Amino acid sequence: MTTMTSSSSTASALPVRRSAARRMWRSLYRAKWPLLALAILTVLILAAAFGPLLAPHDPNRQDIIARLKPPFSSAHRGHVYFVLGTDGLGRDVLARLLYGARISLIVGLVSVFVGGVIGTMLGTLAGYFGGWIDDTLMRIADIQLAFPFILLAIIFMLVLGPGMMNLILVLGIGQWVTYARIARGQTMLQREKEYIEAARALGQKTPGILFSGILPNILSPLVIIGSFNIASVILSEAALSFLGLGVPTTTPTWGGMLAESRDQLLAGRWWLAVFPGVAIMLTVLSFNLLGDWFRDFLDPRLANEN
Amino acid sequence: MIRFMIRRLLQSVLVIFGVTLVTFLAMHMGGDPTYLYVNEHASDAEIAATRAALGFDQPLPVQYLHFAEGILHGDMGTSLTYRTPAVDVVLRHFPATLELTLFALVVALVLAIPLGVMAAMRRGTPVDGGIMLFAMVGQSIPSFWLGIMLILAVGLGLRWLPISGRVPVLDPIFAGDIAGGIANIPHAIPYLIMPGMTIAFFTLARTTRLVRSSMLEVLSQDYVRTARSKGLSELRVVGYHAMRNAMLPVVTMLGLEMGFLLSGVVVVETIFSWPGVGRLVFNAINHRDIPLVQAAVILFSVTFLVLNLAVDLLYAQLDPRIRLHS
């Protein structure tokens, strides 16, 4: 909370912000686990960003001679080396993992952003104006919360067809309710505060009040929810890709790699299943750990609830 | 109490309306659904005839009314792959899924409650840390991957448990043969363990965290201190006085968790070749059998709603404050 309000004051903004960053770093350093999570995520983001440079092979290049090579083996008389082995079509597992990281991270981050923006906007409006806007939005929210979202995601992706945009949209819309409910409650609290009354008395227009008055003060719980949702969205993306309902199956994804690994399971090609799963688990675990720490950092009152 | 029940019932009706509307619109978002029912060599005249026969030439609101009316009569269209009513196909696979989900729920609760209580009582110790780390990891493992790893390690490596197959318990019970169904239970369990654990894991992890935090909250209350200062044994304080109230949030979450378990079955059933609705949906996805997916989604939602309604009523029984507030 303090970081949000202090950064909006202009005169002493710089030193305050610097000490906030230091406080953050010290808290991270003390907590250990989140620091490890941050390290993992940094490596992951770098790997996703520089994937094409790092990948030893083209992730989609098929090579019949080099198919189903176990990790740390080579093909073509030792000329081509595969650190994490190859799949049933001779494609390099490491290269596919690196490219898969992009999909998971992009879909995770962007859809949380999309859902967060939609939810915050609608929730703030509902909380500020109340009345029929509030009633309608909250009824719709109740309906959406009342049944497991992944089923709806399945039917929408089935009808809309695979694709990055569709995936981000479906997963983003799937989350708006969580943000909307919190934004609404927080807005209702802020609306009654004196500074809003003062802004209104001074003649500030409603959009201005909403954006520069209310929004900065309700943001921190929303950011906390968002940081947790990244983890669950990455899990949903993996599940949809596993079902063949994510991005087109020609794009390598971790969930898709797991789906393909099933055919090789009985033959004991463990590497095809182990590596993508470990990648998903480490990513989601890191976001969860970081989200946990972030919540305690921004709002210590909630620390006991974990 | 009656007013509370009526309110919840009306809410549920509204939700079912929402679910049917969304699934209906979803089907039409992908373009003219007529093309799902004709083969690619059909002539324009044939397509038009099919469109008229299925009612797809009428305005959308009229079509929705027909769709909703059909659902009220238990008719959710014809499966494109089975060529029989979609509802029948889904219902035939339903006992297998219910059995698996209930088993998973029991597994999750039986493990989560003692783990959560233990972590709360040993707060700050390595026991607590270990249990919380386990819960954190559990919330981060994709269920389908856990299933694949279990198959690799326990099924194929150690050869302890079968990796697919099922001995039915609920099917004979639903058919009236209760004794036969119960007699099957010991034979069914080896088949249930791996898929059940796989589905239960996420719920197990989350419920452990919930039990721990709600137990911590309750343990700091005055009445617990009173019970302790009366000289009651720790077992009685925790097991009786604290437990009753610590379980309230867990009961609230049960309905929601049931929903997560149900939505987990689609991938997990596919991995273990479990003959339930989940695998049915997976196959229907691959064959673009949209009416079948639609029927399954609606039936899942209704099941989920009924369970949540039951949980709410149970909760209102347990905690009189809820009734008064509504």
Coordinates of N, CA, C and O in Angstrom, one line a residue, chain A residues 35-156:
Chain A
L35 N 13.3 -15.9 -3.5 CA 14.5 -15.4 -4.2 C 14.9 -16.5 -5.3 O 15.2 -16.2 -6.4
L36 N 14.8 -17.7 -4.9 CA 15.1 -18.8 -5.8 C 14.1 -18.8 -6.9 O 14.5 -19.0 -8.1
A37 N 12.8 -18.5 -6.6 CA 11.8 -18.5 -7.6 C 12.1 -17.4 -8.6 O 12.0 -17.6 -9.8
L38 N 12.6 -16.2 -8.1 CA 12.9 -15.1 -8.9 C 14.0 -15.5 -9.9 O 14.0 -15.2 -11.1
A39 N 15.0 -16.2 -9.3 CA 16.1 -16.6 -10.2 C 15.7 -17.6 -11.3 O 16.0 -17.4 -12.5
I40 N 14.8 -18.5 -10.9 CA 14.3 -19.5 -11.9 C 13.5 -18.7 -13.0 O 13.7 -18.9 -14.2
L41 N 12.7 -17.8 -12.6 CA 11.9 -17.0 -13.6 C 12.8 -16.1 -14.5 O 12.5 -16.0 -15.7
T42 N 13.8 -15.6 -13.9 CA 14.7 -14.8 -14.7 C 15.4 -15.6 -15.8 O 15.4 -15.2 -17.0
V43 N 15.9 -16.8 -15.4 CA 16.4 -17.7 -16.4 C 15.4 -18.1 -17.5 O 15.7 -18.0 -18.7
L44 N 14.2 -18.3 -17.0 CA 13.1 -18.7 -17.9 C 12.8 -17.6 -18.9 O 12.7 -17.9 -20.1
I45 N 12.7 -16.4 -18.4 CA 12.4 -15.3 -19.3 C 13.5 -15.0 -20.3 O 13.2 -14.8 -21.5
L46 N 14.7 -15.1 -19.8 CA 15.9 -15.0 -20.7 C 15.8 -16.1 -21.8 O 16.0 -15.9 -23.0
A47 N 15.5 -17.3 -21.3 CA 15.5 -18.5 -22.3 C 14.4 -18.3 -23.3 O 14.6 -18.5 -24.5
A48 N 13.3 -17.7 -22.9 CA 12.2 -17.5 -23.8 C 12.5 -16.4 -24.8 O 12.3 -16.5 -26.0
A49 N 13.2 -15.3 -24.2 CA 13.5 -14.2 -25.1 C 14.5 -14.5 -26.1 O 14.4 -14.1 -27.3
F50 N 15.6 -15.3 -25.7 CA 16.7 -15.6 -26.6 C 16.6 -17.0 -27.1 O 17.6 -17.5 -27.6
G51 N 15.4 -17.6 -27.0 CA 15.3 -19.0 -27.4 C 15.9 -19.3 -28.8 O 16.7 -20.3 -28.9
P52 N 15.6 -18.5 -29.8 CA 16.1 -18.8 -31.1 C 17.7 -18.9 -31.2 O 18.2 -19.6 -31.9
L53 N 18.3 -18.0 -30.3 CA 19.7 -18.0 -30.3 C 20.3 -19.2 -29.5 O 21.4 -19.7 -29.9
L54 N 19.6 -19.5 -28.5 CA 20.1 -20.6 -27.6 C 19.8 -22.0 -28.1 O 20.6 -22.9 -27.9
A55 N 18.7 -22.1 -28.8 CA 18.3 -23.5 -29.3 C 19.3 -24.0 -30.2 O 19.7 -23.4 -31.2
P56 N 19.8 -25.3 -29.9 CA 20.8 -25.9 -30.7 C 20.2 -26.3 -32.1 O 21.0 -26.4 -33.1
H57 N 18.9 -26.5 -32.2 CA 18.3 -27.0 -33.5 C 17.0 -26.3 -33.7 O 16.5 -25.7 -32.8
D58 N 16.5 -26.3 -34.9 CA 15.2 -25.8 -35.2 C 14.2 -26.7 -34.5 O 14.2 -28.0 -34.7
P59 N 13.2 -26.1 -33.7 CA 12.3 -27.0 -33.0 C 11.4 -27.8 -33.8 O 10.8 -28.8 -33.4
N60 N 11.2 -27.4 -35.1 CA 10.2 -28.2 -35.9 C 10.9 -29.0 -37.0 O 10.3 -29.7 -37.8
R61 N 12.3 -29.1 -37.0 CA 13.0 -29.8 -38.0 C 12.9 -31.3 -37.7 O 13.3 -31.8 -36.6
Q62 N 12.3 -32.1 -38.6 CA 12.1 -33.5 -38.4 C 13.4 -34.2 -38.9 O 13.9 -33.8 -39.9
D63 N 13.7 -35.3 -38.2 CA 15.0 -36.0 -38.6 C 14.7 -37.5 -38.3 O 14.8 -37.9 -37.2
I64 N 14.4 -38.2 -39.4 CA 14.0 -39.6 -39.2 C 15.1 -40.5 -38.6 O 14.9 -41.3 -37.7
I65 N 16.4 -40.2 -39.0 CA 17.5 -41.0 -38.5 C 17.7 -40.7 -37.0 O 18.1 -41.6 -36.3
A66 N 17.4 -39.5 -36.6 CA 17.7 -39.1 -35.2 C 16.5 -39.2 -34.3 O 16.4 -38.5 -33.3
R67 N 15.5 -40.1 -34.6 CA 14.3 -40.1 -33.8 C 14.5 -40.9 -32.5 O 15.2 -41.8 -32.5
L68 N 13.7 -40.4 -31.5 CA 13.7 -41.1 -30.2 C 15.1 -41.3 -29.6 O 15.3 -42.3 -28.9
K69 N 15.9 -40.3 -29.7 CA 17.3 -40.4 -29.1 C 17.1 -40.0 -27.6 O 16.5 -39.0 -27.3
P70 N 17.6 -40.8 -26.7 CA 17.6 -40.4 -25.3 C 18.5 -39.2 -25.0 O 19.3 -38.8 -25.9
P71 N 18.3 -38.6 -23.8 CA 19.1 -37.4 -23.5 C 20.6 -37.7 -23.6 O 21.0 -38.9 -23.4
F72 N 21.4 -36.7 -23.9 CA 22.9 -36.8 -24.0 C 23.3 -37.9 -25.0 O 24.1 -38.8 -24.7
S73 N 22.7 -37.9 -26.1 CA 23.1 -38.8 -27.2 C 23.3 -38.1 -28.5 O 22.9 -36.9 -28.6
S74 N 23.9 -38.7 -29.4 CA 24.1 -38.0 -30.7 C 23.7 -38.9 -31.8 O 23.4 -40.1 -31.7
A75 N 23.6 -38.3 -33.0 CA 23.1 -39.0 -34.2 C 24.1 -38.6 -35.3 O 24.9 -37.7 -35.2
H76 N 23.9 -39.2 -36.5 CA 24.7 -38.9 -37.7 C 26.2 -39.0 -37.3 O 27.0 -38.1 -37.5
R77 N 26.5 -40.1 -36.8 CA 27.9 -40.4 -36.4 C 28.6 -39.4 -35.5 O 29.7 -38.9 -35.7
G78 N 27.8 -38.9 -34.5 CA 28.3 -38.0 -33.6 C 28.4 -36.5 -34.0 O 28.9 -35.7 -33.3
H79 N 27.8 -36.3 -35.2 CA 27.8 -34.9 -35.7 C 26.8 -34.0 -35.1 O 26.9 -32.8 -35.0
V80 N 25.6 -34.6 -34.7 CA 24.5 -33.9 -34.1 C 24.3 -34.4 -32.7 O 24.2 -35.6 -32.5
Y81 N 24.3 -33.5 -31.7 CA 24.2 -33.9 -30.3 C 22.9 -33.3 -29.7 O 22.5 -32.2 -30.0
F82 N 22.2 -34.2 -28.9 CA 20.9 -33.8 -28.3 C 21.0 -33.9 -26.8 O 21.1 -35.0 -26.2
V83 N 21.0 -32.7 -26.2 CA 21.2 -32.7 -24.7 C 20.0 -33.4 -24.0 O 20.2 -34.1 -23.1
L84 N 18.8 -33.0 -24.5 CA 17.6 -33.6 -23.8 C 16.9 -34.6 -24.7 O 15.7 -35.0 -24.5
G85 N 17.6 -35.1 -25.7 CA 17.0 -36.2 -26.5 C 16.1 -35.6 -27.6 O 16.0 -34.4 -27.8
T86 N 15.5 -36.6 -28.4 CA 14.6 -36.2 -29.5 C 13.2 -36.9 -29.3 O 13.1 -37.9 -28.6
D87 N 12.2 -36.4 -30.0 CA 10.9 -37.0 -29.9 C 10.7 -38.0 -31.1 O 11.6 -38.3 -31.8
G88 N 9.4 -38.5 -31.2 CA 9.1 -39.5 -32.2 C 9.4 -39.1 -33.7 O 9.5 -39.9 -34.6
L89 N 9.5 -37.8 -33.9 CA 9.8 -37.3 -35.3 C 11.2 -36.8 -35.4 O 11.5 -36.2 -36.4
G90 N 12.0 -37.1 -34.4 CA 13.4 -36.6 -34.4 C 13.6 -35.2 -34.1 O 14.6 -34.6 -34.5
R91 N 12.6 -34.5 -33.5 CA 12.7 -33.1 -33.2 C 13.5 -32.9 -31.8 O 13.2 -33.7 -30.9
D92 N 14.3 -31.9 -31.7 CA 15.1 -31.7 -30.5 C 14.2 -31.2 -29.4 O 13.5 -30.2 -29.4
V93 N 14.2 -32.0 -28.3 CA 13.4 -31.7 -27.1 C 13.8 -30.4 -26.5 O 12.9 -29.5 -26.1
L94 N 15.1 -30.1 -26.4 CA 15.5 -28.8 -25.7 C 15.0 -27.6 -26.5 O 14.5 -26.7 -26.0
A95 N 15.1 -27.7 -27.8 CA 14.7 -26.6 -28.7 C 13.2 -26.3 -28.5 O 12.7 -25.2 -28.4
R96 N 12.4 -27.5 -28.5 CA 11.0 -27.3 -28.3 C 10.6 -26.8 -26.9 O 9.7 -26.0 -26.8
L97 N 11.4 -27.2 -25.9 CA 11.2 -26.6 -24.6 C 11.4 -25.1 -24.6 O 10.6 -24.4 -24.0
L98 N 12.4 -24.7 -25.2 CA 12.7 -23.2 -25.2 C 11.6 -22.4 -25.9 O 11.2 -21.4 -25.5
Y99 N 11.2 -23.0 -27.1 CA 10.1 -22.3 -27.8 C 8.8 -22.4 -27.0 O 8.0 -21.4 -27.0
G100 N 8.6 -23.5 -26.3 CA 7.4 -23.7 -25.5 C 7.3 -22.6 -24.4 O 6.2 -22.2 -24.0
A101 N 8.5 -22.3 -23.8 CA 8.5 -21.3 -22.7 C 7.9 -20.0 -23.2 O 7.2 -19.3 -22.4
R102 N 8.1 -19.6 -24.4 CA 7.5 -18.4 -25.0 C 6.0 -18.4 -24.9 O 5.4 -17.5 -24.4
I103 N 5.4 -19.5 -25.4 CA 4.0 -19.6 -25.4 C 3.4 -19.5 -23.9 O 2.5 -18.7 -23.7
S104 N 4.0 -20.3 -23.0 CA 3.5 -20.3 -21.7 C 3.6 -18.9 -21.0 O 2.6 -18.4 -20.4
L105 N 4.7 -18.3 -21.2 CA 4.9 -16.9 -20.6 C 4.0 -15.9 -21.2 O 3.4 -15.1 -20.5
I106 N 4.0 -15.9 -22.5 CA 3.2 -14.8 -23.2 C 1.7 -15.0 -22.9 O 1.1 -14.1 -22.4
V107 N 1.2 -16.2 -23.0 CA -0.2 -16.5 -22.7 C -0.5 -16.2 -21.3 O -1.5 -15.5 -20.9
G108 N 0.4 -16.6 -20.4 CA 0.2 -16.4 -18.9 C 0.1 -14.9 -18.6 O -0.9 -14.4 -18.0
L109 N 1.1 -14.1 -19.0 CA 1.2 -12.7 -18.7 C 0.1 -11.9 -19.4 O -0.6 -11.1 -18.8
V110 N 0.0 -12.1 -20.7 CA -1.0 -11.3 -21.4 C -2.4 -11.5 -21.0 O -3.2 -10.6 -20.8
S111 N -2.8 -12.8 -20.8 CA -4.2 -13.0 -20.4 C -4.5 -12.5 -19.0 O -5.6 -12.1 -18.8
V112 N -3.5 -12.6 -18.1 CA -3.7 -12.0 -16.8 C -3.9 -10.5 -17.0 O -4.8 -9.9 -16.3
F113 N -3.1 -9.9 -17.8 CA -3.3 -8.4 -18.1 C -4.6 -8.1 -18.7 O -5.3 -7.2 -18.2
V114 N -5.0 -8.9 -19.7 CA -6.3 -8.7 -20.3 C -7.5 -8.8 -19.3 O -8.3 -7.9 -19.1
G115 N -7.4 -9.9 -18.6 CA -8.5 -10.2 -17.5 C -8.4 -9.1 -16.5 O -9.5 -8.6 -16.0
G116 N -7.2 -8.7 -16.1 CA -7.1 -7.7 -15.0 C -7.7 -6.4 -15.4 O -8.4 -5.7 -14.7
V117 N -7.4 -6.0 -16.7 CA -7.9 -4.7 -17.2 C -9.4 -4.7 -17.3 O -10.1 -3.8 -16.7
I118 N -9.9 -5.7 -17.9 CA -11.4 -5.8 -18.0 C -12.1 -5.8 -16.7 O -13.0 -5.1 -16.4
G119 N -11.6 -6.7 -15.8 CA -12.2 -6.9 -14.5 C -12.1 -5.6 -13.6 O -13.1 -5.2 -13.0
T120 N -10.9 -5.0 -13.6 CA -10.7 -3.8 -12.8 C -11.6 -2.7 -13.3 O -12.3 -2.0 -12.5
M121 N -11.7 -2.5 -14.7 CA -12.6 -1.5 -15.2 C -14.0 -1.7 -14.8 O -14.7 -0.8 -14.2
L122 N -14.5 -2.9 -15.1 CA -15.9 -3.2 -14.8 C -16.2 -3.1 -13.3 O -17.2 -2.5 -12.8
G123 N -15.3 -3.6 -12.5 CA -15.5 -3.6 -11.0 C -15.5 -2.2 -10.5 O -16.3 -1.9 -9.6
T124 N -14.6 -1.4 -11.0 CA -14.5 0.0 -10.5 C -15.8 0.8 -10.8 O -16.4 1.5 -10.0
L125 N -16.3 0.6 -12.1 CA -17.5 1.2 -12.5 C -18.7 0.7 -11.6 O -19.4 1.6 -11.1
A126 N -18.7 -0.6 -11.4 CA -19.8 -1.1 -10.6 C -19.8 -0.6 -9.2 O -20.8 -0.2 -8.6
G127 N -18.6 -0.5 -8.6 CA -18.4 0.0 -7.2 C -18.7 1.5 -7.1 O -19.3 1.9 -6.1
Y128 N -18.3 2.2 -8.1 CA -18.5 3.7 -8.0 C -19.9 4.1 -8.3 O -20.4 4.9 -7.5
F129 N -20.5 3.5 -9.3 CA -21.9 4.0 -9.6 C -23.0 3.2 -8.9 O -24.0 3.8 -8.7
G130 N -22.7 2.0 -8.6 CA -23.7 1.1 -7.9 C -24.9 1.0 -8.9 O -24.8 1.0 -10.1
G131 N -26.1 0.8 -8.3 CA -27.4 0.8 -9.1 C -27.4 -0.4 -10.0 O -26.9 -1.5 -9.7
W132 N -28.0 -0.2 -11.2 CA -28.3 -1.3 -12.1 C -27.0 -1.8 -12.7 O -26.9 -3.0 -13.0
I133 N -26.0 -0.9 -12.9 CA -24.8 -1.4 -13.5 C -24.2 -2.5 -12.6 O -23.8 -3.6 -13.0
D134 N -24.1 -2.1 -11.3 CA -23.6 -3.0 -10.3 C -24.4 -4.3 -10.2 O -23.8 -5.4 -10.3
D135 N -25.7 -4.2 -10.2 CA -26.6 -5.4 -10.1 C -26.3 -6.4 -11.3 O -26.1 -7.6 -11.1
T136 N -26.3 -5.8 -12.5 CA -26.2 -6.6 -13.7 C -24.8 -7.3 -13.7 O -24.7 -8.5 -13.9
L137 N -23.8 -6.5 -13.5 CA -22.4 -7.1 -13.5 C -22.2 -8.2 -12.5 O -21.6 -9.2 -12.8
M138 N -22.7 -7.9 -11.3 CA -22.5 -8.9 -10.2 C -23.3 -10.2 -10.5 O -22.9 -11.3 -10.1
R139 N -24.5 -10.1 -11.1 CA -25.2 -11.3 -11.4 C -24.5 -12.1 -12.5 O -24.3 -13.3 -12.3
I140 N -23.9 -11.4 -13.5 CA -23.2 -12.1 -14.5 C -22.0 -12.8 -13.9 O -21.6 -13.9 -14.1
A141 N -21.3 -12.0 -12.9 CA -20.2 -12.6 -12.2 C -20.6 -13.9 -11.5 O -19.8 -14.9 -11.5
D142 N -21.7 -13.8 -10.8 CA -22.2 -15.0 -10.0 C -22.3 -16.2 -10.9 O -21.9 -17.3 -10.6
I143 N -23.0 -15.9 -12.1 CA -23.2 -17.0 -13.0 C -21.8 -17.6 -13.5 O -21.7 -18.8 -13.5
Q144 N -20.9 -16.7 -13.8 CA -19.6 -17.3 -14.3 C -18.9 -18.1 -13.2 O -18.3 -19.1 -13.4
L145 N -19.0 -17.6 -11.9 CA -18.3 -18.2 -10.9 C -18.9 -19.6 -10.5 O -18.3 -20.4 -9.9
A146 N -20.2 -19.7 -10.9 CA -21.0 -20.9 -10.5 C -20.6 -22.2 -11.2 O -21.2 -23.2 -10.9
F147 N -19.8 -22.1 -12.3 CA -19.5 -23.4 -12.9 C -18.0 -23.4 -13.3 O -17.4 -22.3 -13.6
P148 N -17.4 -24.6 -13.3 CA -16.0 -24.7 -13.5 C -15.6 -24.1 -14.9 O -16.1 -24.5 -15.9
F149 N -14.7 -23.1 -14.8 CA -14.4 -22.4 -16.0 C -13.7 -23.2 -17.1 O -14.0 -23.0 -18.3
I150 N -12.9 -24.2 -16.8 CA -12.2 -24.9 -17.8 C -13.1 -25.6 -18.8 O -12.8 -25.7 -20.0
L151 N -14.3 -26.0 -18.3 CA -15.3 -26.6 -19.2 C -15.7 -25.6 -20.3 O -15.8 -25.9 -21.5
L152 N -16.0 -24.3 -19.9 CA -16.4 -23.3 -20.8 C -15.2 -23.0 -21.8 O -15.4 -22.8 -23.0
A153 N -14.0 -23.0 -21.2 CA -12.8 -22.7 -22.1 C -12.7 -23.8 -23.1 O -12.5 -23.5 -24.3
I154 N -13.0 -25.1 -22.7 CA -13.0 -26.2 -23.7 C -13.9 -25.9 -24.8 O -13.6 -26.0 -26.0
I155 N -15.2 -25.6 -24.5 CA -16.2 -25.4 -25.5 C -15.9 -24.2 -26.4 O -16.0 -24.3 -27.6
F156 N -15.4 -23.1 -25.8 CA -15.1 -21.9 -26.6 C -13.9 -22.2 -27.6 O -13.9 -21.8 -28.7

